[in-house]
Amino acid sequence: MRQGHPRRRPTHRCQRPRSRRPECVPPGAPAPAQSPWRRQALDVEFHDRLRGRARISEGRAAAPTAGIIDSQSVRAASSVPAAIRGYDGGKKVPGRGRHVITDCLGLLLVVAVTAANVGDREAAAPLLERARASHRSLRLIWADGGYTGMLVDWAREKLHLVLEIVKRSDEPRSVVLPRRWVVERTLSWLMRSRRLARDYETLPATSESMILWSMTMLMSRRLARRTHPATTTVSLAA
């Protein structure tokens, strides 16, 4: 009787080496491959250089001296592990929180993605440290009432930053609050990106990278309009 040979598993010529599992990925979940752009922080460098050009085109210095801090909660897809997402009880949103600091033009300075149950003050401390380290010219940060308390004194003593609280008006009608509308507009810009309307990423670092790329595309379009105004006018007329 003819004996059959044991089946061999097919081998592929191009196989990626297994990468180390990130610490934020829970056991049992697949470890996603990190792109070279994010691994070498090239997305951050590319975004920051483009932001400097965008600021100069608006008649500002490349280095900002003031910023605005705020956060938003977004729903997370089912692919996001439960260990790295949470529930925002105030906004009734299950998912993740995006904490950002922008300049006075609404351009992104730093971003951090956390579980939605992480409070504003808790996420603000490391975010302010990153902003101070990467932008030494920063002197003033505007914030809403969610950042009051010991955070104001800590920022002044440890980081030499003035954290100014912009309080809500007591008037019953809706009033556009000074400075705060800038960062709220930036958060609405992010929601216009289909990839950012919901958090689909397994790693928070990937979500941060997607936010940077969304703002990079926005700044690229702005600079393209200023560089080639005649071409843009003709294309719109057509």
Coordinates of C-alpha atoms in Angstrom, one line a residue:
M1 CA 0.0 0.0 0.0
R2 CA 1.3 3.4 -1.0
Q3 CA 2.2 5.6 1.9
G4 CA 1.5 9.2 1.5
H5 CA 4.0 11.9 2.4
P6 CA 3.1 14.1 5.2
R7 CA 1.8 17.5 4.1
R8 CA 4.1 20.4 4.4
R9 CA 2.9 23.8 5.3
P10 CA 3.5 26.2 2.4
T11 CA 6.3 28.6 2.9
H12 CA 6.2 32.2 1.7
R13 CA 9.3 33.9 0.4
C14 CA 8.4 37.2 1.9
Q15 CA 7.5 36.8 5.6
R16 CA 7.7 39.7 8.0
P17 CA 9.6 39.0 11.2
R18 CA 7.5 39.0 14.3
S19 CA 7.6 42.3 16.1
R20 CA 7.6 42.7 19.9
R21 CA 4.2 43.0 21.4
P22 CA 3.5 46.5 22.6
E23 CA 2.8 46.8 26.3
C24 CA -0.6 48.4 25.8
V25 CA -1.9 45.4 23.8
P26 CA -3.6 42.9 26.2
P27 CA -2.7 39.2 26.1
G28 CA -4.5 37.3 23.4
A29 CA -4.9 40.3 21.1
P30 CA -2.9 40.4 17.9
A31 CA 0.1 42.7 17.9
P32 CA -0.2 45.1 15.0
A33 CA 2.8 45.9 12.9
Q34 CA 4.2 49.4 13.4
S35 CA 5.0 51.5 10.3
P36 CA 8.5 52.9 9.9
W37 CA 7.1 56.4 9.9
R38 CA 5.7 56.1 13.4
R39 CA 8.5 53.9 14.7
Q40 CA 11.1 56.7 13.7
A41 CA 8.7 59.6 14.6
L42 CA 8.8 60.8 11.0
D43 CA 5.1 61.6 11.0
V44 CA 5.6 64.0 13.9
E45 CA 8.6 65.7 12.3
F46 CA 6.9 66.0 8.9
H47 CA 3.8 67.5 10.6
D48 CA 5.8 69.9 12.7
R49 CA 7.8 71.2 9.8
L50 CA 4.6 71.8 7.8
R51 CA 3.0 73.6 10.7
G52 CA 5.9 76.0 10.8
R53 CA 5.5 76.8 7.1
A54 CA 1.7 77.2 7.6
R55 CA 2.3 79.6 10.5
I56 CA 4.8 81.7 8.5
S57 CA 2.3 81.9 5.6
E58 CA -0.2 83.4 8.0
G59 CA 2.2 86.0 9.1
R60 CA 3.1 84.3 12.4
A61 CA 6.4 83.2 13.8
A62 CA 7.2 79.5 13.2
A63 CA 7.4 78.9 17.0
P64 CA 4.2 79.5 18.9
T65 CA 4.1 81.3 22.2
A66 CA 0.5 80.5 23.3
G67 CA -1.9 77.5 22.9
I68 CA -5.3 76.2 23.8
I69 CA -5.9 72.8 25.5
D70 CA -9.1 70.7 25.2
S71 CA -10.4 67.2 24.7
Q72 CA -13.1 65.2 23.0
S73 CA -14.5 61.7 23.5
V74 CA -15.2 59.4 20.5
R75 CA -16.7 56.0 20.2
A76 CA -14.4 53.1 19.6
A77 CA -14.9 50.3 17.1
S78 CA -15.3 46.7 18.3
S79 CA -11.8 46.0 17.1
V80 CA -10.4 48.2 19.9
P81 CA -9.4 46.0 22.9
A82 CA -11.5 46.6 26.0
A83 CA -8.4 47.0 28.1
I84 CA -7.4 50.3 26.4
R85 CA -10.8 52.0 26.1
G86 CA -13.2 53.3 28.7
Y87 CA -16.5 55.1 29.3
D88 CA -16.9 58.9 29.6
G89 CA -19.6 59.3 32.2
G90 CA -20.0 63.0 31.6
K91 CA -20.5 62.8 27.9
K92 CA -22.0 59.3 27.9
V93 CA -19.5 58.1 25.3
P94 CA -17.8 54.7 25.4
G95 CA -14.5 54.7 23.6
R96 CA -11.4 56.8 23.8
G97 CA -10.5 60.4 24.6
R98 CA -8.4 62.7 22.4
H99 CA -6.5 65.4 24.3
V100 CA -5.0 68.1 22.2
I101 CA -3.1 71.4 22.5
T102 CA -3.3 73.8 19.5
D103 CA -1.8 77.1 18.7
C104 CA -3.9 80.3 18.1
L105 CA -4.5 79.3 14.5
G106 CA -6.0 76.0 15.5
L107 CA -2.9 74.0 14.3
L108 CA -2.0 71.0 16.3
L109 CA 0.9 71.2 18.7
V110 CA 0.6 67.9 20.7
V111 CA -2.0 65.1 20.9
A112 CA -2.5 62.2 23.3
V113 CA -5.1 59.4 22.9
T114 CA -6.3 57.7 26.1
A115 CA -9.2 55.7 27.3
A116 CA -12.4 57.8 27.6
N117 CA -12.5 57.4 31.4
V118 CA -9.2 59.3 31.8
G119 CA -10.0 62.8 33.1
D120 CA -8.9 66.1 31.6
R121 CA -6.6 67.0 34.5
E122 CA -5.1 63.6 34.6
A123 CA -4.2 63.6 30.9
A124 CA -3.2 67.3 30.9
A125 CA -0.1 66.9 33.0
P126 CA 1.9 64.7 30.7
L127 CA 0.5 66.6 27.7
L128 CA 1.7 69.9 29.0
E129 CA 5.1 68.4 29.7
R130 CA 5.4 67.2 26.1
A131 CA 4.2 70.6 24.8
R132 CA 6.8 72.4 27.0
A133 CA 9.6 70.1 25.9
S134 CA 8.9 70.3 22.2
H135 CA 7.9 74.0 22.1
R136 CA 10.3 75.9 24.4
S137 CA 8.7 79.2 23.3
L138 CA 5.3 78.4 24.9
R139 CA 4.4 80.7 27.7
L140 CA 0.6 80.7 27.9
I141 CA -2.1 78.0 27.6
W142 CA -5.8 78.7 27.7
A143 CA -8.2 76.1 29.1
D144 CA -11.8 75.6 30.2
G145 CA -13.1 75.0 33.7
G146 CA -12.2 71.3 33.6
Y147 CA -8.5 72.1 34.1
T148 CA -8.9 74.1 37.3
G149 CA -7.3 73.2 40.6
M150 CA -3.8 72.2 41.5
L151 CA -2.9 71.8 37.8
V152 CA -2.7 75.6 37.4
D153 CA -0.1 75.9 40.2
W154 CA 1.8 72.8 39.0
A155 CA 2.1 74.2 35.5
R156 CA 3.4 77.5 36.8
E157 CA 5.9 76.1 39.2
K158 CA 7.2 73.0 37.3
L159 CA 6.8 74.0 33.6
H160 CA 6.8 77.9 33.9
L161 CA 3.6 77.9 32.0
V162 CA 0.6 80.2 32.7
L163 CA -2.6 78.1 32.5
E164 CA -5.4 80.6 32.1
I165 CA -8.9 79.4 32.7
V166 CA -11.5 80.8 30.3
K167 CA -14.8 80.6 32.2
R168 CA -18.2 80.2 30.7
S169 CA -20.5 83.2 30.6
D170 CA -23.5 83.4 33.0
E171 CA -25.7 84.6 30.1
P172 CA -28.5 82.2 29.2
R173 CA -27.9 82.5 25.4
S174 CA -25.0 80.7 23.8
V175 CA -21.9 82.9 23.6
V176 CA -18.7 82.2 21.6
L177 CA -16.0 82.0 24.3
P178 CA -12.7 83.7 23.5
R179 CA -9.8 81.4 22.5
R180 CA -11.8 78.2 23.4
W181 CA -13.6 78.3 20.0
V182 CA -10.2 77.8 18.3
V183 CA -9.5 74.4 19.7
E184 CA -13.2 73.3 19.4
R185 CA -13.0 74.1 15.7
T186 CA -9.9 71.9 15.4
L187 CA -11.7 69.0 17.1
S188 CA -14.5 69.5 14.5
W189 CA -11.9 69.4 11.7
L190 CA -10.8 66.0 13.0
M191 CA -14.3 64.6 12.9
R192 CA -14.6 65.5 9.2
S193 CA -12.0 62.8 8.5
R194 CA -13.7 59.5 7.9
R195 CA -10.9 57.6 9.6
L196 CA -11.3 59.7 12.7
A197 CA -15.1 59.8 13.0
R198 CA -14.7 56.7 15.2
D199 CA -11.6 55.2 16.7
Y200 CA -10.7 52.1 14.8
E201 CA -7.0 51.7 15.9
T202 CA -5.8 49.0 18.2
L203 CA -2.9 51.1 19.5
P204 CA -3.4 54.6 20.9
A205 CA -0.2 55.6 19.2
T206 CA -1.7 54.7 15.8
S207 CA -4.7 56.9 16.6
E208 CA -2.3 59.8 17.4
S209 CA -0.5 59.2 14.1
M210 CA -3.8 59.3 12.2
I211 CA -4.7 62.6 13.8
L212 CA -1.3 64.0 12.8
W213 CA -1.9 62.9 9.2
S214 CA -5.3 64.5 9.1
M215 CA -3.9 67.8 10.2
T216 CA -1.0 67.4 7.7
M217 CA -3.4 67.1 4.8
L218 CA -5.3 70.2 6.0
M219 CA -2.2 72.3 6.2
S220 CA -1.0 70.9 2.8
R221 CA -4.2 72.1 1.2
R222 CA -3.9 75.5 2.8
L223 CA -0.3 76.0 1.6
A224 CA -1.2 74.7 -1.9
R225 CA -3.9 77.4 -2.2
R226 CA -1.5 80.1 -1.2
T227 CA 1.3 78.8 -3.5
H228 CA -0.9 78.4 -6.6
P229 CA -3.9 80.7 -6.2
A230 CA -4.5 81.1 -10.0
T231 CA -4.6 77.3 -10.6
T232 CA -7.1 76.9 -7.7
T233 CA -9.3 79.6 -9.1
V234 CA -9.3 78.1 -12.6
S235 CA -10.1 74.6 -11.2
L236 CA -13.0 76.0 -9.2
A237 CA -14.4 77.9 -12.2
A238 CA -14.2 74.7 -14.2

